[in-house]
PDB file of C-alpha atoms and ligand atoms in Angstrom:
ATOM      1  CA  MET C   1      25.656 -15.642  76.513  1.00 97.00           C
ATOM      2  CA  ARG C   2      28.040 -12.650  76.923  1.00 96.00           C
ATOM      3  CA  LEU C   3      30.652 -14.584  74.954  1.00 97.00           C
ATOM      4  CA  PRO C   4      33.510 -13.126  72.949  1.00 97.00           C
ATOM      5  CA  GLN C   5      33.327 -13.124  69.177  1.00 97.00           C
ATOM      6  CA  ALA C   6      35.572 -15.513  67.278  1.00 98.00           C
ATOM      7  CA  SER C   7      35.819 -17.376  64.004  1.00 98.00           C
ATOM      8  CA  PRO C   8      34.691 -21.023  63.763  1.00 98.00           C
ATOM      9  CA  GLU C   9      38.338 -22.120  63.432  1.00 98.00           C
ATOM     10  CA  GLU C  10      38.950 -20.986  67.016  1.00 98.00           C
ATOM     11  CA  VAL C  11      36.108 -22.850  68.742  1.00 98.00           C
ATOM     12  CA  ASP C  12      34.635 -26.267  69.495  1.00 98.00           C
ATOM     13  CA  ILE C  13      31.071 -24.944  69.527  1.00 98.00           C
ATOM     14  CA  ALA C  14      29.951 -22.010  67.384  1.00 98.00           C
ATOM     15  CA  LEU C  15      26.918 -20.008  68.465  1.00 98.00           C
ATOM     16  CA  VAL C  16      25.503 -18.419  65.327  1.00 98.00           C
ATOM     17  CA  GLY C  17      22.445 -16.536  64.167  1.00 98.00           C
ATOM     18  CA  VAL C  18      20.454 -17.019  60.982  1.00 98.00           C
ATOM     19  CA  PRO C  19      18.386 -13.827  60.620  1.00 98.00           C
ATOM     20  CA  PHE C  20      16.105 -14.991  57.804  1.00 98.00           C
ATOM     21  CA  ASP C  21      12.329 -15.438  57.731  1.00 98.00           C
ATOM     22  CA  GLY C  22      11.593 -15.403  54.012  1.00 97.00           C
ATOM     23  CA  GLY C  23      10.102 -18.884  54.297  1.00 97.00           C
ATOM     24  CA  THR C  24       7.285 -17.719  56.583  1.00 97.00           C
ATOM     25  CA  THR C  25       3.787 -18.318  55.215  1.00 93.00           C
ATOM     26  CA  ASN C  26       1.774 -16.093  57.552  1.00 94.00           C
ATOM     27  CA  ARG C  27       3.091 -14.038  60.500  1.00 96.00           C
ATOM     28  CA  PRO C  28       6.733 -13.022  59.916  1.00 96.00           C
ATOM     29  CA  GLY C  29       9.326 -11.771  62.382  1.00 98.00           C
ATOM     30  CA  PRO C  30      11.902 -14.460  63.269  1.00 98.00           C
ATOM     31  CA  ARG C  31      14.510 -12.648  61.174  1.00 98.00           C
ATOM     32  CA  HIS C  32      14.830 -10.575  64.348  1.00 98.00           C
ATOM     33  CA  GLY C  33      15.240 -13.729  66.475  1.00 98.00           C
ATOM     34  CA  PRO C  34      19.053 -13.783  66.673  1.00 98.00           C
ATOM     35  CA  ARG C  35      19.175 -10.183  67.880  1.00 98.00           C
ATOM     36  CA  GLU C  36      16.636 -10.708  70.688  1.00 98.00           C
ATOM     37  CA  LEU C  37      17.967 -14.168  71.602  1.00 98.00           C
ATOM     38  CA  ARG C  38      21.389 -12.556  72.063  1.00 98.00           C
ATOM     39  CA  ASN C  39      19.784  -9.851  74.181  1.00 98.00           C
ATOM     40  CA  GLN C  40      17.912 -12.249  76.489  1.00 98.00           C
ATOM     41  CA  SER C  41      20.836 -14.692  76.575  1.00 98.00           C
ATOM     42  CA  SER C  42      22.783 -12.094  78.545  1.00 98.00           C
ATOM     43  CA  LEU C  43      20.673 -13.342  81.501  1.00 97.00           C
ATOM     44  CA  MET C  44      22.172 -16.852  81.259  1.00 97.00           C
ATOM     45  CA  ARG C  45      24.670 -17.835  83.952  1.00 97.00           C
ATOM     46  CA  ARG C  46      27.625 -20.180  83.625  1.00 97.00           C
ATOM     47  CA  VAL C  47      26.880 -23.429  85.482  1.00 98.00           C
ATOM     48  CA  HIS C  48      24.003 -25.831  84.825  1.00 98.00           C
ATOM     49  CA  HIS C  49      22.096 -26.234  88.080  1.00 97.00           C
ATOM     50  CA  VAL C  50      21.357 -29.965  87.613  1.00 97.00           C
ATOM     51  CA  THR C  51      24.552 -31.346  86.084  1.00 95.00           C
ATOM     52  CA  GLY C  52      27.012 -28.857  87.548  1.00 97.00           C
ATOM     53  CA  LEU C  53      28.550 -28.525  84.101  1.00 97.00           C
ATOM     54  CA  SER C  54      30.023 -25.204  83.034  1.00 97.00           C
ATOM     55  CA  PRO C  55      30.118 -25.538  79.245  1.00 98.00           C
ATOM     56  CA  TYR C  56      32.729 -22.795  78.970  1.00 98.00           C
ATOM     57  CA  ASP C  57      35.157 -24.777  81.148  1.00 97.00           C
ATOM     58  CA  VAL C  58      35.126 -27.910  78.972  1.00 98.00           C
ATOM     59  CA  ALA C  59      34.803 -26.508  75.434  1.00 98.00           C
ATOM     60  CA  ARG C  60      35.917 -23.477  73.471  1.00 98.00           C
ATOM     61  CA  ILE C  61      32.707 -21.547  72.748  1.00 98.00           C
ATOM     62  CA  ALA C  62      32.130 -18.180  71.108  1.00 98.00           C
ATOM     63  CA  ASP C  63      29.603 -16.115  69.219  1.00 98.00           C
ATOM     64  CA  CYS C  64      30.569 -16.578  65.574  1.00 98.00           C
ATOM     65  CA  GLY C  65      28.120 -13.988  64.278  1.00 98.00           C
ATOM     66  CA  ASP C  66      25.285 -14.325  61.803  1.00 98.00           C
ATOM     67  CA  ALA C  67      25.034 -16.250  58.567  1.00 98.00           C
ATOM     68  CA  PRO C  68      24.826 -13.890  55.586  1.00 98.00           C
ATOM     69  CA  VAL C  69      21.345 -13.656  54.074  1.00 98.00           C
ATOM     70  CA  ASN C  70      19.570 -11.815  51.285  1.00 98.00           C
ATOM     71  CA  PRO C  71      16.175 -10.697  52.621  1.00 95.00           C
ATOM     72  CA  ILE C  72      14.691 -10.166  49.159  1.00 96.00           C
ATOM     73  CA  ASP C  73      15.991 -13.357  47.518  1.00 98.00           C
ATOM     74  CA  LEU C  74      15.062 -16.689  49.078  1.00 98.00           C
ATOM     75  CA  MET C  75      17.218 -18.928  46.883  1.00 98.00           C
ATOM     76  CA  ASP C  76      20.253 -16.667  47.313  1.00 98.00           C
ATOM     77  CA  SER C  77      19.677 -16.779  51.085  1.00 98.00           C
ATOM     78  CA  LEU C  78      19.594 -20.584  51.059  1.00 98.00           C
ATOM     79  CA  ALA C  79      22.910 -20.652  49.179  1.00 98.00           C
ATOM     80  CA  LYS C  80      24.534 -18.124  51.507  1.00 98.00           C
ATOM     81  CA  ILE C  81      23.361 -19.926  54.666  1.00 98.00           C
ATOM     82  CA  GLU C  82      24.549 -23.289  53.318  1.00 98.00           C
ATOM     83  CA  GLY C  83      27.957 -21.804  52.575  1.00 98.00           C
ATOM     84  CA  PHE C  84      28.235 -20.382  56.085  1.00 98.00           C
ATOM     85  CA  PHE C  85      27.500 -23.769  57.710  1.00 98.00           C
ATOM     86  CA  ASP C  86      29.764 -25.554  55.237  1.00 98.00           C
ATOM     87  CA  GLY C  87      32.498 -23.279  56.584  1.00 98.00           C
ATOM     88  CA  ILE C  88      31.664 -24.200  60.175  1.00 98.00           C
ATOM     89  CA  ARG C  89      31.829 -27.903  59.271  1.00 98.00           C
ATOM     90  CA  HIS C  90      35.201 -27.372  57.538  1.00 98.00           C
ATOM     91  CA  ALA C  91      36.468 -25.574  60.645  1.00 98.00           C
ATOM     92  CA  GLY C  92      35.550 -28.590  62.752  1.00 98.00           C
ATOM     93  CA  ALA C  93      33.148 -26.716  65.029  1.00 98.00           C
ATOM     94  CA  LEU C  94      29.700 -27.832  66.176  1.00 98.00           C
ATOM     95  CA  PRO C  95      27.062 -25.194  65.336  1.00 98.00           C
ATOM     96  CA  LEU C  96      24.277 -24.122  67.678  1.00 98.00           C
ATOM     97  CA  ALA C  97      22.084 -21.857  65.578  1.00 99.00           C
ATOM     98  CA  ALA C  98      19.426 -19.283  66.425  1.00 98.00           C
ATOM     99  CA  GLY C  99      16.818 -18.772  63.689  1.00 98.00           C
ATOM    100  CA  GLY C 100      15.194 -17.535  61.717  1.00 98.00           C
ATOM    101  CA  ASP C 101      12.130 -19.394  60.524  1.00 98.00           C
ATOM    102  CA  HIS C 102      12.229 -23.164  60.187  1.00 98.00           C
ATOM    103  CA  LEU C 103      13.271 -23.106  56.538  1.00 98.00           C
ATOM    104  CA  VAL C 104      16.787 -22.237  57.746  1.00 98.00           C
ATOM    105  CA  SER C 105      17.224 -25.821  58.962  1.00 98.00           C
ATOM    106  CA  LEU C 106      17.381 -26.960  55.322  1.00 98.00           C
ATOM    107  CA  PRO C 107      20.479 -24.960  54.283  1.00 99.00           C
ATOM    108  CA  ILE C 108      22.033 -25.748  57.682  1.00 99.00           C
ATOM    109  CA  LEU C 109      21.655 -29.467  56.955  1.00 99.00           C
ATOM    110  CA  ARG C 110      22.942 -28.953  53.401  1.00 98.00           C
ATOM    111  CA  GLY C 111      26.061 -27.362  54.866  1.00 98.00           C
ATOM    112  CA  LEU C 112      26.614 -29.964  57.582  1.00 98.00           C
ATOM    113  CA  VAL C 113      25.696 -33.277  55.930  1.00 98.00           C
ATOM    114  CA  LYS C 114      28.063 -34.418  53.206  1.00 95.00           C
ATOM    115  CA  ASP C 115      28.198 -38.211  53.380  1.00 91.00           C
ATOM    116  CA  SER C 116      25.283 -40.328  54.501  1.00 96.00           C
ATOM    117  CA  PRO C 117      21.951 -39.028  55.813  1.00 98.00           C
ATOM    118  CA  VAL C 118      21.716 -38.183  59.507  1.00 98.00           C
ATOM    119  CA  GLY C 119      18.989 -38.696  62.094  1.00 98.00           C
ATOM    120  CA  MET C 120      17.015 -35.908  63.718  1.00 99.00           C
ATOM    121  CA  ILE C 121      15.201 -35.279  66.971  1.00 99.00           C
ATOM    122  CA  HIS C 122      12.698 -32.571  66.107  1.00 99.00           C
ATOM    123  CA  PHE C 123      10.590 -30.704  68.668  1.00 99.00           C
ATOM    124  CA  ASP C 124       7.680 -28.943  66.983  1.00 98.00           C
ATOM    125  CA  ALA C 125       3.906 -28.584  66.851  1.00 98.00           C
ATOM    126  CA  HIS C 126       4.213 -29.201  63.101  1.00 98.00           C
ATOM    127  CA  THR C 127       5.907 -31.791  60.890  1.00 98.00           C
ATOM    128  CA  ASP C 128       7.208 -29.229  58.364  1.00 98.00           C
ATOM    129  CA  THR C 129       7.091 -32.001  55.752  1.00 98.00           C
ATOM    130  CA  TYR C 130       4.600 -30.407  53.362  1.00 96.00           C
ATOM    131  CA  ASP C 131       5.362 -30.402  49.642  1.00 95.00           C
ATOM    132  CA  SER C 132       4.552 -26.807  48.667  1.00 93.00           C
ATOM    133  CA  PHE C 133       2.515 -23.739  49.527  1.00 91.00           C
ATOM    134  CA  PHE C 134       0.831 -21.056  47.408  1.00 91.00           C
ATOM    135  CA  GLY C 135       1.295 -22.942  44.170  1.00 91.00           C
ATOM    136  CA  ASP C 136       4.602 -24.644  43.552  1.00 92.00           C
ATOM    137  CA  ASN C 137       6.642 -22.816  46.208  1.00 94.00           C
ATOM    138  CA  ARG C 138       8.706 -25.679  47.594  1.00 97.00           C
ATOM    139  CA  TYR C 139      10.890 -23.684  49.979  1.00 98.00           C
ATOM    140  CA  THR C 140       8.914 -22.453  52.989  1.00 97.00           C
ATOM    141  CA  HIS C 141       9.054 -23.000  56.755  1.00 98.00           C
ATOM    142  CA  GLY C 142       6.461 -25.751  56.275  1.00 97.00           C
ATOM    143  CA  THR C 143       8.580 -27.796  53.862  1.00 98.00           C
ATOM    144  CA  PRO C 144      12.239 -28.037  55.029  1.00 98.00           C
ATOM    145  CA  PHE C 145      12.257 -31.637  56.184  1.00 98.00           C
ATOM    146  CA  ARG C 146      10.486 -32.980  53.083  1.00 98.00           C
ATOM    147  CA  ARG C 147      13.236 -31.383  51.006  1.00 98.00           C
ATOM    148  CA  ALA C 148      15.912 -32.649  53.401  1.00 98.00           C
ATOM    149  CA  ILE C 149      14.661 -36.225  53.059  1.00 98.00           C
ATOM    150  CA  GLU C 150      14.347 -35.924  49.268  1.00 98.00           C
ATOM    151  CA  GLU C 151      17.922 -34.611  49.126  1.00 98.00           C
ATOM    152  CA  GLY C 152      19.301 -37.475  51.206  1.00 98.00           C
ATOM    153  CA  LEU C 153      20.241 -35.247  54.145  1.00 98.00           C
ATOM    154  CA  LEU C 154      17.945 -36.990  56.650  1.00 98.00           C
ATOM    155  CA  ASP C 155      17.190 -40.684  57.100  1.00 98.00           C
ATOM    156  CA  PRO C 156      13.427 -40.636  57.766  1.00 98.00           C
ATOM    157  CA  ARG C 157      13.637 -43.907  59.712  1.00 98.00           C
ATOM    158  CA  ARG C 158      15.897 -42.081  62.209  1.00 98.00           C
ATOM    159  CA  VAL C 159      13.692 -38.988  62.503  1.00 98.00           C
ATOM    160  CA  ILE C 160      11.283 -38.442  65.396  1.00 98.00           C
ATOM    161  CA  GLN C 161       8.992 -35.416  65.666  1.00 98.00           C
ATOM    162  CA  ILE C 162       7.762 -34.694  69.189  1.00 98.00           C
ATOM    163  CA  GLY C 163       4.869 -32.443  70.220  1.00 98.00           C
ATOM    164  CA  LEU C 164       2.757 -32.515  67.044  1.00 98.00           C
ATOM    165  CA  ARG C 165      -0.728 -31.055  67.333  1.00 98.00           C
ATOM    166  CA  GLY C 166      -3.322 -28.692  65.931  1.00 97.00           C
ATOM    167  CA  ALA C 167      -5.939 -28.813  63.224  1.00 96.00           C
ATOM    168  CA  ILE C 168      -4.683 -29.481  59.717  1.00 94.00           C
ATOM    169  CA  SER C 169      -5.795 -28.198  56.344  1.00 91.00           C
ATOM    170  CA  ASP C 170      -6.489 -31.602  54.856  1.00 91.00           C
ATOM    171  CA  ALA C 171      -6.964 -35.073  56.341  1.00 92.00           C
ATOM    172  CA  THR C 172      -4.083 -36.406  54.237  1.00 93.00           C
ATOM    173  CA  ASN C 173      -1.529 -33.895  55.604  1.00 93.00           C
ATOM    174  CA  TYR C 174       0.410 -36.465  57.630  1.00 97.00           C
ATOM    175  CA  ASP C 175       0.367 -39.246  55.022  1.00 97.00           C
ATOM    176  CA  TRP C 176       3.655 -38.431  53.299  1.00 97.00           C
ATOM    177  CA  ALA C 177       5.600 -38.249  56.569  1.00 97.00           C
ATOM    178  CA  ARG C 178       4.122 -41.523  57.801  1.00 97.00           C
ATOM    179  CA  GLU C 179       4.814 -43.298  54.519  1.00 98.00           C
ATOM    180  CA  ALA C 180       8.381 -41.971  54.517  1.00 98.00           C
ATOM    181  CA  GLY C 181       8.894 -43.699  57.873  1.00 98.00           C
ATOM    182  CA  ILE C 182       9.138 -40.689  60.190  1.00 98.00           C
ATOM    183  CA  ARG C 183       8.100 -41.352  63.798  1.00 98.00           C
ATOM    184  CA  LEU C 184       5.280 -38.880  64.436  1.00 98.00           C
ATOM    185  CA  LEU C 185       4.731 -38.395  68.160  1.00 98.00           C
ATOM    186  CA  PHE C 186       1.650 -36.325  68.895  1.00 98.00           C
ATOM    187  CA  ILE C 187       1.106 -34.309  72.060  1.00 98.00           C
ATOM    188  CA  GLU C 188      -1.606 -36.716  73.217  1.00 98.00           C
ATOM    189  CA  GLU C 189       0.879 -39.604  73.268  1.00 98.00           C
ATOM    190  CA  PHE C 190       3.475 -37.370  74.916  1.00 98.00           C
ATOM    191  CA  THR C 191       0.997 -36.494  77.670  1.00 98.00           C
ATOM    192  CA  ASP C 192       0.100 -40.144  78.224  1.00 98.00           C
ATOM    193  CA  ARG C 193       3.686 -41.433  78.322  1.00 98.00           C
ATOM    194  CA  GLY C 194       5.668 -38.570  79.827  1.00 98.00           C
ATOM    195  CA  VAL C 195       9.088 -37.077  79.166  1.00 98.00           C
ATOM    196  CA  LYS C 196      11.338 -39.981  80.187  1.00 98.00           C
ATOM    197  CA  ASP C 197       9.543 -42.670  78.214  1.00 98.00           C
ATOM    198  CA  VAL C 198       9.297 -40.523  75.091  1.00 98.00           C
ATOM    199  CA  MET C 199      12.961 -39.525  75.234  1.00 99.00           C
ATOM    200  CA  ALA C 200      14.028 -43.121  75.796  1.00 98.00           C
ATOM    201  CA  GLU C 201      12.322 -43.965  72.511  1.00 98.00           C
ATOM    202  CA  ALA C 202      13.909 -40.961  70.771  1.00 98.00           C
ATOM    203  CA  ARG C 203      17.373 -41.974  71.989  1.00 98.00           C
ATOM    204  CA  ALA C 204      16.885 -45.571  70.885  1.00 98.00           C
ATOM    205  CA  LEU C 205      15.656 -44.432  67.464  1.00 98.00           C
ATOM    206  CA  VAL C 206      18.700 -42.285  66.622  1.00 98.00           C
ATOM    207  CA  GLY C 207      21.188 -44.553  68.413  1.00 98.00           C
ATOM    208  CA  ASP C 208      24.848 -43.549  68.463  1.00 98.00           C
ATOM    209  CA  ARG C 209      24.971 -42.336  64.862  1.00 98.00           C
ATOM    210  CA  PRO C 210      25.105 -38.674  63.751  1.00 98.00           C
ATOM    211  CA  THR C 211      21.961 -36.771  64.684  1.00 98.00           C
ATOM    212  CA  TYR C 212      20.723 -33.223  64.261  1.00 99.00           C
ATOM    213  CA  VAL C 213      18.479 -31.520  66.832  1.00 99.00           C
ATOM    214  CA  SER C 214      15.897 -28.969  65.727  1.00 99.00           C
ATOM    215  CA  PHE C 215      13.818 -27.081  68.279  1.00 99.00           C
ATOM    216  CA  ASP C 216      10.865 -25.041  67.005  1.00 99.00           C
ATOM    217  CA  ILE C 217       9.810 -22.774  69.865  1.00 98.00           C
ATOM    218  CA  ASP C 218       6.151 -23.434  68.963  1.00 98.00           C
ATOM    219  CA  VAL C 219       6.424 -26.913  70.512  1.00 98.00           C
ATOM    220  CA  ILE C 220       6.022 -25.002  73.791  1.00 98.00           C
ATOM    221  CA  ASP C 221       2.553 -23.914  74.805  1.00 98.00           C
ATOM    222  CA  PRO C 222       1.833 -20.357  73.629  1.00 98.00           C
ATOM    223  CA  SER C 223       0.956 -19.366  77.189  1.00 98.00           C
ATOM    224  CA  GLN C 224       4.678 -19.739  77.894  1.00 98.00           C
ATOM    225  CA  ALA C 225       6.078 -18.899  74.453  1.00 98.00           C
ATOM    226  CA  PRO C 226       3.596 -16.633  72.660  1.00 98.00           C
ATOM    227  CA  GLY C 227       6.058 -14.895  70.353  1.00 98.00           C
ATOM    228  CA  THR C 228       6.000 -17.165  67.341  1.00 98.00           C
ATOM    229  CA  GLY C 229       4.393 -17.177  63.929  1.00 97.00           C
ATOM    230  CA  THR C 230       2.248 -20.308  64.133  1.00 97.00           C
ATOM    231  CA  PRO C 231       1.145 -20.805  67.755  1.00 98.00           C
ATOM    232  CA  GLU C 232      -0.792 -23.964  68.689  1.00 98.00           C
ATOM    233  CA  ILE C 233      -2.395 -24.274  72.100  1.00 98.00           C
ATOM    234  CA  GLY C 234      -1.984 -27.427  74.170  1.00 98.00           C
ATOM    235  CA  GLY C 235       1.794 -27.651  73.922  1.00 98.00           C
ATOM    236  CA  VAL C 236       4.585 -28.820  76.218  1.00 98.00           C
ATOM    237  CA  SER C 237       5.650 -26.694  79.165  1.00 98.00           C
ATOM    238  CA  THR C 238       8.998 -24.968  79.348  1.00 98.00           C
ATOM    239  CA  ARG C 239       9.897 -27.353  82.180  1.00 98.00           C
ATOM    240  CA  GLU C 240       9.105 -30.404  80.050  1.00 98.00           C
ATOM    241  CA  ALA C 241      11.111 -28.882  77.192  1.00 98.00           C
ATOM    242  CA  GLN C 242      14.122 -28.438  79.469  1.00 98.00           C
ATOM    243  CA  GLN C 243      13.825 -32.029  80.690  1.00 98.00           C
ATOM    244  CA  MET C 244      13.650 -33.332  77.125  1.00 98.00           C
ATOM    245  CA  VAL C 245      16.713 -31.382  76.010  1.00 98.00           C
ATOM    246  CA  ARG C 246      18.714 -32.619  79.019  1.00 98.00           C
ATOM    247  CA  LEU C 247      17.875 -36.186  77.977  1.00 98.00           C
ATOM    248  CA  LEU C 248      19.766 -35.627  74.700  1.00 98.00           C
ATOM    249  CA  ASP C 249      22.984 -35.870  76.712  1.00 98.00           C
ATOM    250  CA  GLY C 250      25.545 -38.273  75.260  1.00 97.00           C
ATOM    251  CA  LEU C 251      24.013 -38.527  71.787  1.00 98.00           C
ATOM    252  CA  ASN C 252      26.152 -38.031  68.669  1.00 98.00           C
ATOM    253  CA  ILE C 253      24.814 -34.551  67.874  1.00 98.00           C
ATOM    254  CA  ILE C 254      26.305 -32.793  64.837  1.00 98.00           C
ATOM    255  CA  GLY C 255      24.505 -29.490  65.412  1.00 98.00           C
ATOM    256  CA  ALA C 256      21.303 -27.943  66.691  1.00 98.00           C
ATOM    257  CA  ASP C 257      18.985 -25.015  66.181  1.00 99.00           C
ATOM    258  CA  VAL C 258      16.287 -23.050  67.991  1.00 99.00           C
ATOM    259  CA  VAL C 259      13.943 -21.457  65.464  1.00 98.00           C
ATOM    260  CA  GLU C 260      10.727 -19.451  65.058  1.00 98.00           C
ATOM    261  CA  VAL C 261      11.239 -16.990  67.928  1.00 98.00           C
ATOM    262  CA  SER C 262       9.467 -13.910  66.561  1.00 98.00           C
ATOM    263  CA  PRO C 263      10.228 -10.740  68.531  1.00 98.00           C
ATOM    264  CA  PRO C 264       7.454  -8.635  66.917  1.00 98.00           C
ATOM    265  CA  PHE C 265       4.932 -11.007  68.568  1.00 98.00           C
ATOM    266  CA  ASP C 266       6.900 -11.122  71.824  1.00 98.00           C
ATOM    267  CA  PRO C 267       6.521  -7.713  73.499  1.00 96.00           C
ATOM    268  CA  SER C 268       7.535  -8.976  76.957  1.00 97.00           C
ATOM    269  CA  GLY C 269      10.638 -10.782  75.692  1.00 98.00           C
ATOM    270  CA  LEU C 270       9.458 -13.994  77.373  1.00 98.00           C
ATOM    271  CA  THR C 271       9.677 -16.111  74.222  1.00 98.00           C
ATOM    272  CA  ALA C 272      13.208 -14.957  73.496  1.00 98.00           C
ATOM    273  CA  LEU C 273      14.174 -15.650  77.120  1.00 98.00           C
ATOM    274  CA  THR C 274      12.700 -19.136  76.739  1.00 98.00           C
ATOM    275  CA  GLY C 275      14.556 -19.661  73.469  1.00 98.00           C
ATOM    276  CA  ALA C 276      17.825 -18.442  74.973  1.00 98.00           C
ATOM    277  CA  THR C 277      17.384 -20.772  77.938  1.00 98.00           C
ATOM    278  CA  ILE C 278      16.716 -23.747  75.644  1.00 98.00           C
ATOM    279  CA  MET C 279      19.888 -22.733  73.777  1.00 98.00           C
ATOM    280  CA  PHE C 280      21.828 -22.834  77.061  1.00 98.00           C
ATOM    281  CA  GLU C 281      20.416 -26.323  77.734  1.00 98.00           C
ATOM    282  CA  LEU C 282      21.478 -27.416  74.224  1.00 98.00           C
ATOM    283  CA  LEU C 283      24.873 -25.788  74.720  1.00 98.00           C
ATOM    284  CA  CYS C 284      25.405 -27.891  77.866  1.00 98.00           C
ATOM    285  CA  VAL C 285      24.478 -31.053  75.935  1.00 98.00           C
ATOM    286  CA  LEU C 286      26.884 -30.176  73.103  1.00 98.00           C
ATOM    287  CA  ALA C 287      29.645 -29.228  75.546  1.00 98.00           C
ATOM    288  CA  GLY C 288      29.161 -32.534  77.333  1.00 96.00           C
ATOM    289  CA  ARG C 289      30.740 -34.158  74.276  1.00 93.00           C
ATOM    290  CA  PHE C 290      34.046 -32.406  75.129  1.00 95.00           C
ATOM    291  CA  ARG C 291      34.232 -33.466  78.794  1.00 90.00           C
TER     292      ARG C 291
HETATM  293 MN1   MN T   1       8.684 -25.814  62.531  1.00 50.65          MN
HETATM  294 MN1   MN T   2       6.035 -25.280  64.266  1.00 50.65          MN
END
């Protein structure tokens, strides 16, 4: 966003990167997401064309750098990322993070949530509530929200997942999430009901209590966001994604992320541009809290 660098103590909203993709099960690359999101975000302008809000006029915002990671040690990376976001919480700043694969949402939540579990509005083609992959590996980009619920970081009855689709490995794949009480909203229902109706339900579900927002770029159709590790055709459009994010305005959001932008699969830079634009939309929503 062409912002100055600063420490979290100096800002209301901290833009940060999490350059880690050690939780990826197939096509890696989102460790390079923060770098390319920064690059494409230099195209963002200052004033939102619908609301007229200039986030930089109502809140102190800066680029607070990247979370430290250890690319050859997953558990050490989780600890380092958690510590970084714990520091942001201590500083009193709201984080807007650029991943990274979706596993990074787990240490972010560990760093941000210290009292009671929070709600979450989650845009994704996938639930990311699996138990394990490749044996007993419980920390992957397909498992973060199962762990977050088990650890008491998320209240599953205040979690909604929007945009789910694609063939699954086993007919029972969604059972755990359903039984936990998560609201699973598949793309077919989204198409039938439309953006406003779906977001009205999402807003009612999380209410005015603390809520995290997680945006997996693969919720968007791969024709418009091809550069990601686990593409699923039949997704939402970039325009629908923008409309949905705008309808988060006024919620009690404690932080947000945009994850799974994978530059090695994004030769045109389109996916990173899309991710950076969604980050600007989220930034306007977060800044709206400081008006
Ligand atoms: Mn995901
Ligand atoms: Mn996904």
